[in-house]
Amino acid sequence: MNKKILIPLIIAVVLLLGGVAYLFVSLNKQKKANEDMQELAELDKKEMQNEYEQFAKQYSEMKTQINNDSIVEQLTQEQLKTQRLLQELKNAKATDAREITRLKKELATCRAVIRSYILEIDSLNRLNQNLTAENTRVKVQYAEATRQIEGLNAERSSLSEKVAIAAQLDATGISMQLKDKRGKTTEKTKKAKMIQVSFNIAKNVTAANGVRNLYVVINTPNGQSLSAGGTFNYENRTLTYSMKKSVEYTGNETPVTMYWNIQEFLGEGTYQVSIFTDGSMIGARSFTFK
């Protein structure tokens, strides 16, 4: 091929390739710019959405701070409008410049409206504070007049409570023994035929004299109560007792012994003995058997 033809042809090819490369680079730059603009538009939309949501929450908070029904109704209407605009924003495309611009103007209006309500509510709250202060002064005088009576009632109640506590009985020296078929004490549950629980009701001159119904509850290592077939009330509950006995209490130390015939398998472990009377638990102790 003639050099005069070849050289221009090469130059044309080089220029064509350069043009294609430039066009490719330009298109990539334009694509990147469009992506950046899209991202900015999405961020702008998200920021507007957050502000609309914050305004809706503020209206809810303001309604709890005021008792004026008329203003509460106005706040409700403005809140509904804000929620409607928020939904319109969510439905709009970030690239819809006309719609986004309209919603931005609406957002500026909402911002001005909510500021005016904040100022109005603050003014009303200040007026209420002044009225409340005057009302408080009157209430203080009334409270001062009744405080002495309340103090006397509290002292009387405290004294009654102390007397009740002092009058409560106390079970001491609690013991639990396992008896075999010969009546001898054993530490092994498999040999036991009877349980013996002994204790003393301590001396208490404050407690009223008279017959006391005593209940003993024995809980096994697995948490079950040994039952004698009866129940009693304790702190709004119904408990199953293992032993029951009525004794005459005279205010002096009174020894008590009770028995329970073993009718079921007893496993080794720790047993809890609790003693009740007059609706109170007056003693408890744990015992471990092999």
Coordinates of C-alpha atoms in Angstrom, one line a residue:
M1 CA 0.0 0.0 0.0
N2 CA 1.2 3.4 -0.8
K3 CA 2.7 5.4 2.2
K4 CA 0.8 8.4 1.1
I5 CA -2.4 6.6 1.7
L6 CA -1.3 4.5 4.8
I7 CA -0.1 7.4 7.0
P8 CA -3.4 9.4 6.8
L9 CA -5.3 6.2 7.4
I10 CA -3.3 5.4 10.5
I11 CA -3.8 9.0 11.7
A12 CA -7.6 8.7 11.1
V13 CA -7.7 5.4 13.0
V14 CA -5.8 6.9 16.0
L15 CA -8.1 9.9 16.1
L16 CA -11.1 7.6 15.9
L17 CA -9.8 5.5 18.8
G18 CA -9.0 8.6 20.8
G19 CA -12.5 9.9 20.2
V20 CA -14.0 6.6 21.3
A21 CA -11.9 6.6 24.4
Y22 CA -12.8 10.2 25.2
L23 CA -16.4 9.5 24.7
F24 CA -16.2 6.4 27.0
V25 CA -14.4 8.4 29.7
S26 CA -17.0 11.2 29.4
L27 CA -19.9 8.8 29.7
N28 CA -18.4 7.3 32.8
K29 CA -17.9 10.7 34.3
Q30 CA -21.5 11.6 33.5
K31 CA -22.7 8.3 35.0
K32 CA -20.7 8.9 38.2
A33 CA -22.0 12.5 38.4
N34 CA -25.6 11.2 38.0
E35 CA -25.1 8.6 40.7
D36 CA -23.7 11.3 43.0
M37 CA -26.6 13.5 42.4
Q38 CA -29.0 10.6 43.0
E39 CA -27.3 9.9 46.3
L40 CA -27.5 13.6 47.3
A41 CA -31.2 13.6 46.4
E42 CA -31.9 10.5 48.5
L43 CA -30.0 12.1 51.5
D44 CA -32.0 15.3 51.1
K45 CA -35.3 13.4 51.0
K46 CA -34.2 11.3 54.1
E47 CA -33.4 14.5 56.0
M48 CA -36.8 16.0 55.1
Q49 CA -38.5 12.8 56.2
N50 CA -36.7 12.8 59.6
E51 CA -37.8 16.4 60.2
Y52 CA -41.5 15.7 59.3
E53 CA -41.4 12.6 61.7
Q54 CA -39.9 14.8 64.4
F55 CA -42.7 17.4 64.0
A56 CA -45.4 14.7 64.2
K57 CA -43.8 13.5 67.5
Q58 CA -43.6 17.1 68.9
Y59 CA -47.3 17.6 68.3
S60 CA -48.0 14.5 70.3
E61 CA -45.8 15.7 73.2
M62 CA -47.4 19.2 73.1
K63 CA -50.9 17.7 73.5
T64 CA -49.9 16.1 76.7
Q65 CA -48.6 19.4 78.1
I66 CA -51.9 21.4 77.9
N67 CA -55.5 21.0 79.0
N68 CA -57.1 23.4 76.5
D69 CA -59.4 21.3 74.3
S70 CA -59.5 23.9 71.6
I71 CA -55.7 24.1 71.2
V72 CA -55.5 20.3 71.5
E73 CA -57.9 20.0 68.5
Q74 CA -55.8 22.5 66.5
L75 CA -52.6 20.5 67.3
T76 CA -54.3 17.3 66.2
Q77 CA -55.2 18.9 62.8
E78 CA -51.7 20.1 62.3
Q79 CA -50.3 16.7 63.3
L80 CA -52.6 15.0 60.7
K81 CA -51.4 17.5 58.1
T82 CA -47.8 16.8 58.9
Q83 CA -48.4 13.0 58.7
R84 CA -50.1 13.5 55.3
L85 CA -47.2 15.5 54.0
L86 CA -44.8 12.9 55.4
Q87 CA -46.6 10.1 53.5
E88 CA -46.5 12.2 50.3
L89 CA -42.8 12.6 50.8
K90 CA -42.3 8.9 51.2
N91 CA -44.3 8.3 48.0
A92 CA -42.3 10.9 46.0
K93 CA -39.2 10.0 44.0
A94 CA -36.0 11.7 45.2
T95 CA -35.4 12.8 41.6
D96 CA -38.8 14.5 41.3
A97 CA -37.4 18.0 41.7
R98 CA -40.8 19.8 41.5
E99 CA -42.5 17.6 44.1
I100 CA -39.4 17.8 46.5
T101 CA -39.4 21.5 46.1
R102 CA -43.1 21.7 47.0
L103 CA -42.7 19.5 50.0
K104 CA -39.7 21.6 51.2
K105 CA -41.9 24.7 51.1
E106 CA -44.6 22.8 53.1
L107 CA -41.9 21.8 55.6
A108 CA -40.8 25.4 56.1
T109 CA -44.5 26.3 56.8
C110 CA -44.8 23.4 59.3
R111 CA -41.6 24.6 61.0
A112 CA -43.1 28.1 61.5
V113 CA -46.5 26.8 62.7
I114 CA -45.0 24.5 65.3
R115 CA -42.8 27.3 66.6
S116 CA -45.8 29.5 67.1
Y117 CA -47.6 26.8 69.0
I118 CA -44.6 26.2 71.2
L119 CA -44.6 29.9 72.2
E120 CA -48.4 29.9 72.8
I121 CA -48.2 26.8 75.0
D122 CA -45.2 28.2 76.9
S123 CA -47.2 31.4 77.7
L124 CA -50.3 29.4 78.9
N125 CA -48.0 27.2 81.0
R126 CA -46.5 30.3 82.7
L127 CA -50.0 31.6 83.5
N128 CA -50.9 28.2 84.9
Q129 CA -47.8 28.2 87.0
N130 CA -48.7 31.5 88.6
L131 CA -52.2 30.2 89.4
T132 CA -50.7 26.9 90.7
A133 CA -48.4 28.8 93.0
E134 CA -51.3 30.7 94.6
N135 CA -53.2 27.4 94.9
T136 CA -50.1 25.8 96.4
R137 CA -49.9 28.4 99.1
V138 CA -53.4 27.7 100.2
K139 CA -52.8 24.0 100.1
V140 CA -49.7 24.4 102.2
Q141 CA -51.7 26.0 104.9
Y142 CA -54.2 23.2 104.8
A143 CA -51.5 20.6 104.8
E144 CA -49.9 22.2 107.8
A145 CA -53.2 22.0 109.7
T146 CA -53.6 18.3 108.9
R147 CA -50.0 17.3 109.4
Q148 CA -50.2 17.2 113.2
I149 CA -53.3 14.9 113.0
E150 CA -51.5 12.6 110.5
G151 CA -48.5 12.6 112.8
L152 CA -50.6 11.4 115.7
N153 CA -52.3 8.8 113.6
A154 CA -48.9 7.6 112.4
E155 CA -47.6 7.3 115.9
R156 CA -50.7 5.4 116.9
S157 CA -50.3 3.0 114.0
S158 CA -46.6 2.5 114.7
L159 CA -47.4 1.8 118.4
S160 CA -50.1 -0.7 117.4
E161 CA -47.7 -2.4 115.0
K162 CA -45.0 -2.7 117.6
V163 CA -47.5 -4.2 120.1
A164 CA -48.6 -6.7 117.4
I165 CA -45.0 -7.7 116.7
A166 CA -44.2 -8.0 120.4
A167 CA -47.2 -10.3 120.8
Q168 CA -46.2 -12.7 118.1
L169 CA -45.2 -16.1 119.3
D170 CA -41.7 -17.6 118.6
A171 CA -40.8 -21.3 118.2
T172 CA -37.4 -22.2 119.6
G173 CA -35.3 -25.3 119.9
I174 CA -36.8 -26.9 116.8
S175 CA -35.7 -30.5 116.2
M176 CA -36.7 -33.2 113.7
Q177 CA -36.0 -36.8 114.3
L178 CA -36.6 -40.0 112.3
K179 CA -37.8 -43.0 114.2
D180 CA -37.5 -46.6 113.1
K181 CA -40.0 -49.3 113.7
R182 CA -38.7 -49.8 117.3
G183 CA -39.0 -46.1 118.1
K184 CA -35.3 -45.5 118.0
T185 CA -33.7 -42.5 116.3
T186 CA -32.1 -43.1 112.9
E187 CA -30.4 -40.9 110.4
K188 CA -31.4 -43.1 107.4
T189 CA -34.7 -42.3 105.7
K190 CA -35.1 -45.8 104.4
K191 CA -35.3 -47.2 107.9
A192 CA -37.7 -44.5 109.2
K193 CA -41.3 -45.2 110.1
M194 CA -42.2 -42.0 111.9
I195 CA -41.1 -38.3 112.0
Q196 CA -40.9 -36.5 115.3
V197 CA -40.9 -32.7 115.5
S198 CA -40.3 -31.0 118.8
F199 CA -40.0 -27.3 119.8
N200 CA -40.8 -24.8 122.5
I201 CA -43.1 -21.8 122.3
A202 CA -41.1 -19.1 123.9
K203 CA -42.3 -17.1 126.9
N204 CA -44.2 -14.0 125.9
V205 CA -46.1 -12.0 128.5
T206 CA -47.4 -9.6 125.7
A207 CA -49.2 -12.4 123.8
A208 CA -52.8 -13.2 124.7
N209 CA -53.4 -16.4 126.6
G210 CA -55.6 -19.2 125.1
V211 CA -55.7 -22.1 122.8
R212 CA -53.4 -22.0 119.8
N213 CA -53.7 -24.2 116.7
L214 CA -50.2 -25.1 115.7
Y215 CA -49.3 -26.2 112.1
V216 CA -46.1 -27.9 111.0
V217 CA -45.2 -28.0 107.3
I218 CA -42.4 -30.4 106.3
N219 CA -41.0 -29.9 102.8
T220 CA -39.0 -32.8 101.2
P221 CA -35.8 -32.3 99.3
N222 CA -37.8 -32.2 96.0
G223 CA -40.0 -29.3 97.4
Q224 CA -43.1 -31.4 98.1
S225 CA -45.0 -31.0 101.3
L226 CA -45.7 -34.1 103.5
S227 CA -49.5 -34.1 103.9
A228 CA -51.7 -35.0 106.8
G229 CA -54.8 -34.4 104.7
G230 CA -55.6 -30.8 105.9
T231 CA -54.9 -27.2 105.0
F232 CA -54.6 -23.8 106.7
N233 CA -54.5 -20.2 105.5
Y234 CA -51.2 -18.2 105.4
E235 CA -50.7 -14.8 103.8
N236 CA -53.7 -15.1 101.4
R237 CA -52.6 -18.6 100.5
T238 CA -53.7 -22.1 101.4
L239 CA -51.0 -24.4 102.7
T240 CA -51.0 -28.2 103.3
Y241 CA -49.9 -29.1 106.8
S242 CA -48.0 -32.2 107.8
M243 CA -48.9 -32.0 111.5
K244 CA -51.5 -30.1 113.6
K245 CA -51.9 -29.7 117.3
S246 CA -53.9 -27.5 119.6
V247 CA -52.2 -26.3 122.8
E248 CA -53.1 -24.1 125.8
Y249 CA -50.7 -21.2 125.9
T250 CA -50.4 -19.3 129.2
G251 CA -47.6 -16.9 128.3
N252 CA -45.0 -19.2 129.7
E253 CA -42.6 -21.4 127.7
T254 CA -44.6 -24.3 126.4
P255 CA -43.0 -27.5 125.0
V256 CA -44.6 -29.2 122.0
T257 CA -44.0 -32.5 120.3
M258 CA -45.8 -33.8 117.2
Y259 CA -45.6 -37.0 115.1
W260 CA -46.1 -38.0 111.5
N261 CA -46.4 -41.6 110.3
I262 CA -44.4 -42.2 107.2
Q263 CA -46.7 -43.5 104.5
E264 CA -44.5 -42.9 101.4
F265 CA -40.9 -43.1 100.2
L266 CA -38.6 -40.5 101.7
G267 CA -35.4 -39.7 99.8
E268 CA -32.2 -38.5 101.3
G269 CA -31.4 -34.8 101.4
T270 CA -32.4 -31.7 103.2
Y271 CA -35.9 -31.3 104.8
Q272 CA -37.4 -27.9 105.7
V273 CA -39.5 -27.7 108.9
S274 CA -41.8 -24.6 109.2
I275 CA -44.1 -23.9 112.2
F276 CA -47.2 -21.6 111.9
T277 CA -49.9 -20.2 114.2
D278 CA -52.2 -17.2 114.3
G279 CA -51.5 -16.6 110.6
S280 CA -47.8 -16.2 111.1
M281 CA -44.7 -18.4 110.6
I282 CA -43.1 -18.5 114.1
G283 CA -40.1 -20.7 113.3
A284 CA -38.2 -22.7 110.7
R285 CA -35.2 -25.0 110.4
S286 CA -33.6 -27.4 107.9
F287 CA -32.4 -30.9 108.6
T288 CA -30.3 -33.3 106.4
F289 CA -30.8 -37.0 106.4
K290 CA -29.0 -39.9 104.5

